[in-house]
Short mmCIF file of C-alpha atoms in Angstrom, two decimals:
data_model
loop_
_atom_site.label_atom_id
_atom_site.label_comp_id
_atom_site.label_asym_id
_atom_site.label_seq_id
_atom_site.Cartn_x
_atom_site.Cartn_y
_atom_site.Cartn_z
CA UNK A 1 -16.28 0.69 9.58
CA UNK A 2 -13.96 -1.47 7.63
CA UNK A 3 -12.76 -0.61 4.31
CA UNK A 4 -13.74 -2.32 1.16
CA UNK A 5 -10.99 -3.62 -1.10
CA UNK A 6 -11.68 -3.81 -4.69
CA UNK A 7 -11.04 -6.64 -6.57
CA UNK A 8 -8.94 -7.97 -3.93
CA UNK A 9 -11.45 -11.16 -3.42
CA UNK A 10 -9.15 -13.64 -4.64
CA UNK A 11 -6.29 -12.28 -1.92
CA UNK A 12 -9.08 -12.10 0.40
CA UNK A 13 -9.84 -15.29 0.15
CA UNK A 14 -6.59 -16.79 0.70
CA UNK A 15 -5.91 -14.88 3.61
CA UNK A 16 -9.17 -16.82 5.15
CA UNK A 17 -7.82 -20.07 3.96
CA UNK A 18 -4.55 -19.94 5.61
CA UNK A 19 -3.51 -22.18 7.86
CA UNK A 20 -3.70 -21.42 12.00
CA UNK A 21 0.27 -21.47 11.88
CA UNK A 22 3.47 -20.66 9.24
CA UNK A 23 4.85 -17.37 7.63
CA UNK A 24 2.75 -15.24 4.99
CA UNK A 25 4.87 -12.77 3.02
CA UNK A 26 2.74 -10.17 0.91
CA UNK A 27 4.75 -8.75 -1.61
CA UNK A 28 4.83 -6.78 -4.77
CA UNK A 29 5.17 -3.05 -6.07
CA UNK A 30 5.34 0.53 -3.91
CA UNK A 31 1.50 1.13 -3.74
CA UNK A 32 0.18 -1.91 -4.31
CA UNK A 33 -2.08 -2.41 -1.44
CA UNK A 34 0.14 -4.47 0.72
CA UNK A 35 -0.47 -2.37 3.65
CA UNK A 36 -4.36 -2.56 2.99
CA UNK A 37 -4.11 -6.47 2.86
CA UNK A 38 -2.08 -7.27 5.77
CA UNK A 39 -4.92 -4.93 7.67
CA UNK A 40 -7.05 -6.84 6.11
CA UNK A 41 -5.30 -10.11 7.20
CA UNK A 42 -5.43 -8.57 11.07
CA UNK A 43 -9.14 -7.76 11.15
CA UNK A 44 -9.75 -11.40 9.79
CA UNK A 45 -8.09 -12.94 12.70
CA UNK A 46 -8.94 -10.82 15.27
CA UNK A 47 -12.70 -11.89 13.83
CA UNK A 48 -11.67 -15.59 14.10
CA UNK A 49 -10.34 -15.28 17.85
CA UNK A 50 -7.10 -14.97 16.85
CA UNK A 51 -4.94 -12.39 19.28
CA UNK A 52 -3.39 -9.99 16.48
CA UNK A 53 -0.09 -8.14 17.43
CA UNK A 54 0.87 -5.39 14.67
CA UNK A 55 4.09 -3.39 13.86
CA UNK A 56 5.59 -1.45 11.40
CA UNK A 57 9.57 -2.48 10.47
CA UNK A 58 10.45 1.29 9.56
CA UNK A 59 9.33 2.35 12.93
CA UNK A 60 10.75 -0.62 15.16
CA UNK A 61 13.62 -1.76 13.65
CA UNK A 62 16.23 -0.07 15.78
CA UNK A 63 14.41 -1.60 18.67
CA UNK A 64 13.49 -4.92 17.61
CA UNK A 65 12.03 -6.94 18.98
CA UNK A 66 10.89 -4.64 22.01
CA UNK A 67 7.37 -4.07 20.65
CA UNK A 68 6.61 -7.44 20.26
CA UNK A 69 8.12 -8.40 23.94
CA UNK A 70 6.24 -5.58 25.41
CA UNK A 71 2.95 -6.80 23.96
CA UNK A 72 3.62 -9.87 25.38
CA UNK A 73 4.62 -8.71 28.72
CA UNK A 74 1.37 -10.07 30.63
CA UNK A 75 2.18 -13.57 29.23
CA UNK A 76 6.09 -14.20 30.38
CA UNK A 77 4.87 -15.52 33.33
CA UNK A 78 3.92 -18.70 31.49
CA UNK A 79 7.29 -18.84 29.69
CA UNK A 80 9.88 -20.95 31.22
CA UNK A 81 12.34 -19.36 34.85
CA UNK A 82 14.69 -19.19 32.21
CA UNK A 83 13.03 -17.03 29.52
CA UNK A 84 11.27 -15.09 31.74
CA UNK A 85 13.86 -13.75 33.79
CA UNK A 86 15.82 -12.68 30.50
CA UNK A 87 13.29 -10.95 29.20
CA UNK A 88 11.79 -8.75 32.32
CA UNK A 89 15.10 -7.90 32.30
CA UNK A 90 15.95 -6.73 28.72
CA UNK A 91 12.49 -4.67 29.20
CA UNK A 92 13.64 -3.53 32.13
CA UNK A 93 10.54 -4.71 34.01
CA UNK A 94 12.55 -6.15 36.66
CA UNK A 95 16.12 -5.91 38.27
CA UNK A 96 18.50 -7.99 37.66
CA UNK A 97 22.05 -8.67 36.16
CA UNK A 98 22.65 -7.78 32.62
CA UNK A 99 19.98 -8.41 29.53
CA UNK A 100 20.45 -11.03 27.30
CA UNK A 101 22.71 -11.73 24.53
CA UNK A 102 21.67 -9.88 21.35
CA UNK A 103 22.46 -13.86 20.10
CA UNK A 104 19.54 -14.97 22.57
CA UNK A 105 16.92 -12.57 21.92
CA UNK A 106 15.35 -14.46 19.07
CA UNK A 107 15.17 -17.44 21.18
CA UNK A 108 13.86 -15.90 23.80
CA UNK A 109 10.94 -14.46 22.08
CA UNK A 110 10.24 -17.17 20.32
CA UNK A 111 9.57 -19.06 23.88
CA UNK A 112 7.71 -16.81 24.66
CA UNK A 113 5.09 -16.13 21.76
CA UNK A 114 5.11 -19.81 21.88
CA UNK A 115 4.05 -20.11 25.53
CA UNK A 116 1.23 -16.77 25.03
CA UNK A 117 -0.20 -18.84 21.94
CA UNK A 118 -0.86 -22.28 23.97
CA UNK A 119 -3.80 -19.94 25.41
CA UNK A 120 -4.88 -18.33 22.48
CA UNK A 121 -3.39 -18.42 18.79
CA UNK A 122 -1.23 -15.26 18.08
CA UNK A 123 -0.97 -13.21 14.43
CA UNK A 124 2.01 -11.37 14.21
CA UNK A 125 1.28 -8.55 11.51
CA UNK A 126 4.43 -6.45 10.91
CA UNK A 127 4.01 -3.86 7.94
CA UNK A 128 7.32 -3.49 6.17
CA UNK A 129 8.90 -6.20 7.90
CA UNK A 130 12.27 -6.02 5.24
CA UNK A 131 13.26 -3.13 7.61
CA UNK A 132 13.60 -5.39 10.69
CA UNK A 133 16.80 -6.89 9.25
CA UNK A 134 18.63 -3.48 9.33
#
């Protein structure tokens, strides 16, 4: 059963109206209801079609962006030889000579969230994202 957010309709509502691609940054006090709304946010595109992909940036931030890769480990074949080979690597999913660059990373799993959402659209829902930038 979902949970019902009072007087949250207006928020609601522009979560529904946002467009199928861009950034959405919830933000405001300790308490708040951020974490309720960004659920919220996930169980509206998962009800649209959408594949939703969720994290928390207090628990992943040492290991960003490993969560994300390894939810998106059934899709690298679709990413380029040269993203794909990187990244099995860095998740240790195949042998290989050394991971990545820490500089590459980003790029690389930007190719390859970009490649997974050709076949379906992708919502990346990270709670507490500030912490990813430790």
């Amino acid at each position: 059963m979902d949970p019902i957010l009072l007087g949250r309709d207006a928020e609601l509502a522009r979560l529904a109206a946002l467009p199928p691609s861009g950034l959405l940054v919830v933000t405001g006090d300790r308490g708040c209801g951020k974490s309720a709304l960004l659920s919220a946010a996930a169980r509206q595109a998962a009800g649209s079609g959408r594949r939703v992909i969720t994290g928390h940036g207090a628990e992943t931030a040492a290991l960003w962006p490993l969560p994300l890769l390894l939810a998106l480990r059934d899709d690298l074949a679709a990413a380029p030889p040269a993203v794909s080979g990187p990244a099995m690597t860095f998740l240790g999913l195949a042998p290989g000579g050394p991971p990545p660059a820490h500089d590459r990373i980003n790029t690389i799993v930007g190719t390859v969230v970009a490649a997974a959402a050709r076949h379906r659209p992708i919502t990346i829902v990270v709670d507490d994202a500030c912490h990813l930038s430790a």
